Coordinates of C-alpha atoms and ligand atoms in Angstrom, one line a residue:
X237 CA 28.1 13.8 -37.5
X238 CA 25.2 11.6 -37.8
X239 CA 26.2 10.6 -41.3
X240 CA 29.5 9.2 -39.9
X241 CA 27.4 6.9 -37.5
X242 CA 25.4 5.6 -40.2
X243 CA 28.2 4.8 -42.4
X244 CA 30.9 3.7 -39.5
X245 CA 32.2 0.5 -38.3
X246 CA 29.7 0.5 -35.6
X247 CA 27.1 -2.2 -35.0
X248 CA 24.4 -2.8 -37.4
X249 CA 21.7 -1.5 -35.0
X250 CA 23.1 1.9 -34.2
X251 CA 23.8 2.5 -38.0
X252 CA 20.1 1.4 -38.9
X253 CA 18.9 3.9 -36.1
X254 CA 21.0 6.5 -37.5
X255 CA 19.7 5.8 -41.0
X256 CA 16.1 5.8 -40.1
X257 CA 16.7 9.1 -38.4
X258 CA 18.3 10.6 -41.5
X259 CA 15.1 9.2 -43.6
X260 CA 12.7 10.6 -40.9
X261 CA 11.4 7.2 -40.2
X262 CA 10.4 6.8 -36.3
X263 CA 12.4 4.4 -34.5
X264 CA 11.1 1.2 -33.2
X265 CA 10.4 0.3 -29.5
X266 CA 13.3 -2.3 -29.7
X267 CA 15.6 0.4 -31.3
X268 CA 14.6 2.7 -28.2
X269 CA 15.4 -0.1 -25.8
X270 CA 18.7 -0.7 -27.4
X271 CA 19.7 2.9 -27.1
X272 CA 19.1 2.7 -23.4
X273 CA 21.0 -0.5 -23.0
X274 CA 23.9 -0.3 -25.5
X275 CA 24.4 3.1 -27.1
X276 CA 27.5 5.1 -26.7
X277 CA 26.5 8.5 -25.0
X278 CA 28.4 10.6 -27.7
X279 CA 26.5 8.8 -30.3
X280 CA 23.1 9.6 -28.5
X281 CA 24.2 13.3 -28.3
X282 CA 25.0 13.4 -32.1
X283 CA 21.7 11.8 -33.3
X284 CA 19.7 13.8 -30.7
X285 CA 21.3 17.1 -31.7
X286 CA 20.7 16.4 -35.3
X287 CA 17.0 16.0 -34.6
X288 CA 16.8 19.1 -32.2
X289 CA 18.7 21.0 -35.1
X290 CA 16.2 19.9 -37.7
X291 CA 13.1 21.1 -35.7
X292 CA 14.4 23.9 -33.9
X293 CA 17.8 25.1 -35.2
X294 CA 20.0 26.3 -32.5
X295 CA 16.9 27.9 -30.8
X296 CA 16.4 27.5 -27.0
X297 CA 12.8 28.6 -26.2
X298 CA 12.2 30.2 -22.9
X299 CA 9.2 32.4 -21.6
X300 CA 8.4 34.9 -18.8
X301 CA 6.4 32.9 -16.2
X302 CA 5.1 32.2 -12.7
X303 CA 3.9 29.1 -11.0
X304 CA 0.8 29.2 -8.6
X305 CA 0.3 26.3 -6.4
X306 CA -3.2 27.0 -4.9
X307 CA -2.7 24.4 -2.0
X308 CA -0.4 21.3 -1.2
X309 CA -3.2 19.6 0.5
X310 CA -3.9 16.5 -1.3
X311 CA -6.0 13.2 -1.0
X312 CA -3.3 11.0 -2.4
X313 CA 0.1 10.4 -1.0
X314 CA 2.2 9.4 -4.1
X315 CA 5.6 7.6 -2.7
X316 CA 7.8 10.2 -4.6
X317 CA 5.9 13.2 -3.3
X318 CA 7.7 15.5 -1.0
X319 CA 5.1 18.3 -1.1
X320 CA 1.7 17.0 -0.3
X321 CA 0.0 17.3 3.4
X322 CA -3.1 16.4 4.7
X323 CA -5.7 19.1 6.0
X324 CA -4.5 20.7 9.2
X325 CA -1.1 19.0 8.9
X326 CA 1.9 21.3 9.6
X327 CA 3.5 22.6 6.4
X328 CA 0.1 22.7 4.5
X329 CA -1.0 25.9 2.5
X330 CA -4.0 27.1 1.0
X331 CA -4.2 30.2 -0.8
X332 CA -7.7 32.2 -1.5
X333 CA -8.8 33.1 -5.1
X334 CA -8.2 36.7 -4.2
X335 CA -4.7 36.0 -3.1
X336 CA -3.9 34.0 -6.3
X337 CA -5.6 36.8 -8.7
X338 CA -3.5 39.6 -6.8
X339 CA -0.3 37.8 -7.2
X340 CA -0.8 37.3 -10.9
X341 CA -1.8 41.0 -11.3
X342 CA 1.3 42.0 -9.6
X343 CA 3.8 39.8 -11.2
X344 CA 2.0 40.8 -14.7
X345 CA 3.5 44.2 -14.2
X346 CA 6.9 42.7 -14.6
X347 CA 6.0 41.2 -17.8
X348 CA 5.1 37.6 -17.3
X349 CA 3.2 36.2 -20.2
X350 CA 2.1 32.8 -18.7
X351 CA 0.8 31.3 -15.2
X352 CA 1.2 27.7 -14.6
X353 CA -1.1 26.5 -12.0
X354 CA -0.8 23.0 -10.4
X355 CA -1.2 21.9 -6.9
X356 CA -2.7 19.1 -4.6
X357 CA -5.8 17.4 -5.1
X358 CA -7.8 19.1 -2.4
X359 CA -10.8 17.1 -1.2
X360 CA -13.1 19.9 -1.0
X361 CA -12.7 21.8 -4.4
X362 CA -14.9 20.9 -7.4
X363 CA -14.9 22.2 -10.9
X364 CA -16.9 25.2 -10.1
X365 CA -14.1 26.5 -7.5
X366 CA -11.4 26.3 -10.3
X367 CA -13.7 28.0 -12.8
X368 CA -14.0 30.8 -10.3
X369 CA -10.1 30.8 -9.9
X370 CA -9.7 31.1 -13.7
X371 CA -12.4 33.5 -13.9
X372 CA -11.0 35.7 -11.3
X373 CA -7.2 35.7 -12.8
X374 CA -8.7 36.5 -16.1
X375 CA -10.6 39.5 -14.6
X376 CA -7.2 40.6 -13.0
X377 CA -5.1 40.2 -16.1
X378 CA -6.8 39.8 -19.6
X379 CA -3.7 39.2 -21.7
X380 CA -2.2 36.0 -20.0
X381 CA -1.9 32.4 -21.0
X382 CA -3.4 30.3 -18.3
X383 CA -1.8 26.8 -18.3
X384 CA -3.5 24.8 -15.3
X385 CA -4.4 21.7 -13.8
X386 CA -2.9 18.3 -14.3
X387 CA -4.9 15.6 -15.6
X388 CA -5.2 14.2 -12.2
X389 CA -6.7 17.6 -10.7
X390 CA -9.3 17.6 -13.8
X391 CA -10.1 14.0 -13.2
X392 CA -11.0 14.7 -9.6
X393 CA -12.9 18.0 -10.2
X394 CA -15.3 16.5 -13.0
X395 CA -15.9 13.5 -10.7
X396 CA -16.6 15.7 -7.6
X397 CA -19.0 17.8 -9.7
X398 CA -20.5 14.7 -11.3
X399 CA -20.0 16.1 -14.7
X400 CA -18.9 14.5 -18.0
X401 CA -15.3 14.8 -18.8
X402 CA -15.8 16.6 -22.0
X403 CA -18.3 19.0 -20.7
X404 CA -15.9 19.9 -17.8
X405 CA -13.1 20.6 -20.3
X406 CA -15.4 22.7 -22.2
X407 CA -16.4 24.6 -19.2
X408 CA -12.8 25.2 -18.2
X409 CA -12.0 26.5 -21.7
X410 CA -15.0 28.7 -21.8
X411 CA -13.7 30.2 -18.5
X412 CA -10.2 30.9 -20.0
X413 CA -8.2 28.0 -19.4
X414 CA -5.7 27.8 -22.5
X415 CA -3.4 24.7 -21.9
X416 CA -3.0 21.9 -19.6
X417 CA 0.5 21.1 -18.0
X418 CA 1.9 17.6 -18.4
X419 CA 1.9 16.5 -14.7
X420 CA 0.6 13.3 -13.2
X421 CA 1.6 11.0 -16.1
X422 CA 4.6 9.4 -13.9
X423 CA 5.1 6.0 -15.6
X424 CA 2.0 4.6 -17.2
X425 CA 2.9 1.0 -16.5
X426 CA 0.1 -0.5 -14.1
X427 CA 2.5 -2.5 -12.0
X428 CA 5.0 0.5 -11.3
X429 CA 2.1 2.9 -10.9
X430 CA 0.5 0.6 -8.3
X431 CA 3.6 0.7 -6.3
X432 CA 4.4 4.3 -6.5
X433 CA 1.2 6.1 -6.9
X434 CA -1.8 3.6 -6.2
X435 CA -4.7 5.7 -5.6
X436 CA -4.5 8.4 -8.4
X437 CA -5.6 8.6 -11.9
X438 CA -4.6 5.6 -14.0
X439 CA -2.8 5.6 -17.4
X440 CA -5.9 5.2 -19.4
X441 CA -7.8 7.8 -17.9
X442 CA -4.6 10.4 -18.0
X443 CA -4.3 9.8 -21.7
X444 CA -8.3 10.0 -22.3
X445 CA -8.1 13.3 -20.3
X446 CA -5.5 14.7 -22.6
X447 CA -7.1 13.1 -25.9
X448 CA -10.5 15.0 -25.1
X449 CA -8.6 18.1 -24.2
X450 CA -6.9 18.1 -27.6
X451 CA -10.3 17.4 -29.5
X452 CA -11.7 20.5 -27.8
X453 CA -9.0 22.6 -28.7
X454 CA -6.8 22.7 -25.5
X455 CA -3.3 21.9 -26.1
X456 CA -1.1 20.1 -23.6
X457 CA 2.3 18.9 -22.6
X458 CA 3.4 15.5 -21.2
X459 CA 5.9 14.2 -18.7
X460 CA 7.6 11.1 -17.6
X461 CA 8.8 10.5 -14.1
X462 CA 12.0 8.6 -14.4
X463 CA 15.0 7.3 -12.2
X464 CA 13.0 5.6 -9.5
X465 CA 12.0 2.0 -9.8
X466 CA 11.2 1.7 -13.4
X467 CA 13.0 -0.1 -15.9
X468 CA 14.0 0.9 -19.4
X469 CA 11.3 -1.2 -20.7
X470 CA 8.9 0.8 -18.7
X471 CA 10.2 4.2 -19.9
X472 CA 10.1 3.0 -23.5
X473 CA 6.2 1.8 -22.9
X474 CA 5.4 5.0 -21.7
X475 CA 7.0 7.1 -24.5
X476 CA 5.3 4.9 -26.8
X477 CA 1.8 5.3 -25.5
X478 CA 2.5 9.1 -25.8
X479 CA 3.9 9.0 -29.3
X480 CA 0.9 7.2 -30.3
X481 CA -1.6 9.8 -28.7
X482 CA 0.2 12.4 -30.4
X483 CA 0.0 10.6 -33.8
X484 CA -3.6 10.6 -33.4
X485 CA -4.4 14.2 -31.9
X486 CA -1.1 16.3 -32.5
X487 CA -2.3 18.1 -29.4
X488 CA 0.8 17.8 -27.3
X489 CA 3.3 20.7 -27.4
X490 CA 6.3 19.5 -25.3
X491 CA 7.7 16.4 -23.7
X492 CA 9.2 16.8 -20.4
X493 CA 11.4 14.1 -18.7
X494 CA 11.1 14.6 -14.9
X495 CA 14.1 13.2 -12.8
X496 CA 13.0 11.7 -9.6
X497 CA 14.4 14.0 -6.5
X498 CA 14.8 11.9 -3.5
X499 CA 14.6 14.4 -0.4
X500 CA 11.6 14.2 2.0
X501 CA 9.8 11.3 0.3
X502 CA 9.3 7.8 1.1
X503 CA 11.1 6.4 -2.1
X504 CA 14.1 8.5 -1.2
X505 CA 16.2 5.5 0.0
X506 CA 16.6 4.6 -3.6
X507 CA 18.7 7.5 -4.3
X508 CA 18.9 9.6 -7.8
X509 CA 20.3 8.5 -11.0
X510 CA 23.7 10.1 -12.3
X511 CA 23.9 13.1 -14.7
X512 CA 24.8 10.9 -17.5
X513 CA 21.6 8.9 -17.0
X514 CA 19.7 12.2 -17.4
X515 CA 21.7 13.3 -20.4
X516 CA 21.0 9.8 -22.1
X517 CA 17.6 9.8 -21.2
X518 CA 16.9 13.3 -22.8
X519 CA 18.8 12.2 -26.0
X520 CA 16.8 9.0 -26.3
X521 CA 13.5 10.7 -25.6
X522 CA 14.4 13.2 -28.3
X523 CA 15.5 10.5 -30.8
X524 CA 12.2 8.4 -29.9
X525 CA 9.6 11.1 -29.7
X526 CA 9.8 11.9 -33.3
X527 CA 6.4 13.7 -33.4
X528 CA 7.0 15.9 -30.4
X529 CA 8.4 19.4 -31.6
X530 CA 9.8 20.4 -28.3
X531 CA 11.8 18.5 -25.3
X532 CA 11.9 20.7 -22.4
X533 CA 15.0 20.8 -19.9
X534 CA 13.0 22.1 -16.7
X535 CA 15.8 23.8 -15.0
X536 CA 14.0 24.0 -11.4
X537 CA 14.3 20.2 -11.2
X538 CA 17.7 19.6 -13.0
X539 CA 19.5 22.8 -11.6
X540 CA 20.7 25.3 -14.1
X541 CA 24.0 23.9 -15.0
X542 CA 22.7 20.3 -15.6
X543 CA 19.8 21.8 -17.6
X544 CA 22.3 23.7 -19.5
X545 CA 24.0 20.3 -20.5
X546 CA 20.7 18.9 -21.4
X547 CA 20.6 21.4 -24.5
X548 CA 23.3 19.3 -26.2
X549 CA 21.5 16.0 -25.7
X550 CA 18.3 17.1 -27.6
X551 CA 16.4 19.5 -25.3
X552 CA 15.5 23.0 -26.9
X553 CA 13.1 24.4 -24.4
X554 CA 14.5 26.0 -20.9
X555 CA 10.8 26.8 -19.5
X556 CA 10.7 30.0 -17.9
X557 CA 11.9 32.8 -15.4
X558 CA 9.7 31.1 -12.7
X559 CA 10.3 34.1 -9.9
X560 CA 10.5 31.9 -7.1
X561 CA 7.1 30.5 -7.4
X562 CA 7.1 26.7 -7.0
X563 CA 8.0 24.4 -4.2
X564 CA 7.4 21.1 -5.9
X565 CA 11.3 20.6 -6.5
X566 CA 12.7 22.6 -3.8
X567 CA 10.9 20.5 -1.3
X568 CA 12.2 17.2 -2.9
X569 CA 16.0 18.5 -2.6
X570 CA 16.6 20.5 -6.0
X571 CA 19.7 22.8 -5.9
X572 CA 17.8 26.0 -6.5
X573 CA 15.9 26.3 -3.1
X574 CA 14.3 29.7 -4.6
X575 CA 14.1 28.9 -8.3
X576 CA 14.6 32.1 -10.3
X577 CA 16.1 33.0 -13.5
X578 CA 16.8 36.5 -14.9
X579 CA 16.6 37.2 -18.7
X580 CA 20.1 38.2 -18.7
X581 CA 21.3 34.9 -16.7
X582 CA 19.2 33.0 -18.8
X583 CA 20.6 34.1 -22.1
X584 CA 24.0 33.9 -20.7
X585 CA 23.3 30.1 -19.8
X586 CA 22.0 29.5 -23.3
X587 CA 24.5 31.5 -25.5
X588 CA 27.5 30.3 -23.7
X589 CA 26.3 26.6 -24.6
X590 CA 26.5 27.6 -28.2
X591 CA 22.8 27.9 -28.6
X592 CA 20.4 31.1 -29.4
X593 CA 18.1 32.2 -26.6
X594 CA 14.5 33.0 -28.1
X595 CA 11.6 34.2 -26.1
X596 CA 8.3 32.4 -27.0
X597 CA 4.8 32.7 -26.0
X598 CA 2.9 29.6 -24.5
X599 CA 2.3 28.1 -28.0
X600 CA 6.1 28.4 -29.2
X601 CA 5.5 31.5 -31.4
X602 CA 8.7 33.7 -31.1
X603 CA 8.2 37.0 -29.4
Ligands
V47_918 O1 3.3 14.8 -11.7 C1 6.6 15.2 -7.9 C2 6.6 15.2 -10.5 C3 4.8 16.6 -11.4 C4 8.5 14.8 -7.6 O2 3.8 20.9 -18.2 C5 8.4 14.9 -8.9 O3 5.4 22.5 -18.6 C6 10.5 14.3 -9.3 O4 4.1 18.2 -14.4 N1 10.9 14.2 -7.9 C7 4.2 18.2 -11.4 N2 9.5 14.7 -9.7 C8 5.2 18.9 -12.2 C9 4.9 19.0 -13.7 C10 5.6 19.9 -14.7 C11 6.6 20.7 -14.2 C12 7.2 21.5 -15.0 C13 6.6 21.9 -16.4 C14 5.7 21.2 -16.5 C15 4.9 21.8 -18.0 C16 4.9 20.3 -15.8 O5 6.1 16.8 -10.6 C17 4.2 15.6 -10.9 C18 5.3 14.6 -10.5 O6 5.7 13.7 -11.8 N3 7.4 15.1 -9.2 N4 7.7 15.0 -6.9 C19 10.0 14.3 -7.0 N5 10.0 14.1 -5.8
SF4_919 FE1 -0.8 14.7 -4.6 FE2 0.4 15.4 -6.9 FE3 1.9 15.0 -4.6 FE4 0.6 12.8 -5.7 S1 2.4 14.1 -6.7 S2 0.6 13.2 -3.6 S3 -1.2 14.0 -6.7 S4 0.5 16.6 -4.8

């Protein structure tokens, strides 16, 4: 119980953190750093669970979704990426708009409520191509939530089309874009970013794109890629920038810690962090990100069993059924090489961990 931690013989810092949480006071960056360095894992679980229950009771949210990865051809070569290829390179792919609209149409017959579209930054595609893609999907299926394009893709498409960011976001929204996924954030610290993804959209621009999206009425998610060459201080800095933007706009729906997966990429020699490190990171992000209602355990990256454990460390969202439609993590060595979860499997995973599986739409209304 968190009350026991607040009153116990534990050190003064952990007691004061527990008291802040009980009084709904956001913990400081120093507190957060202390949790990474010193807190006992059991205490982290208790405090994170107290917050997850006060926000979301025992609910674990999921949806019926598919991903579409239009292409893995990318102008960038991020050091952690196992997925991108150059034009004409073996293993590259590129779907036509018609193929993608057909896929959404076919999958919608099975009851999916969301399509998540994210891929490589293709050198030839401008914003009008992506508007046509959204338009074709909207025409194929009117009632579906389109969550699409990381800030990195949006940055490239508006720049290539030589249009202002806000104008571009308004055009995408008018075409039918409903929300923006959280990718491309990686780690905001410029020295680390310079080492792992030097060419792509910088932190200021990533944050600006999400800020302007929120202002024009497009909600979004935020991620943090951890477990590579960053330090705990970099993770705290990253989450602090997101918490600040959330305080300003309130436009983020979920925070998604993304664990670095090592297979088939140039950073792979550093290996992967342990499960305990993942669980501690979930709990600490739940405790620190006080103005984010949802923390997502993205099971295609973690694996189903580890994602299930993350539910006891603050996570309340299990993402969706996926239907074997994403390759980002399978190509980086994730356990589920064909990620797919049936509703009954999902319910068993959630309920056997002591939680209640709740189907949601893409804006977290219960269905
Ligand atoms: O930005 C790429 C990450 C992200 C690796 O918004 C890697 O609901 C670990 O953002 N190891 C894209 N991570 C995926 C993403 C996402 C995923 C699920 C849900 C949502 C959401 C967003 O994938 C990239 C990058 O940070 N990534 N390669 C890797 N080897
Ligand atoms: Fe391209 Fe995204 Fe891979 Fe970076 S992470 S190389 S931007 S596909």
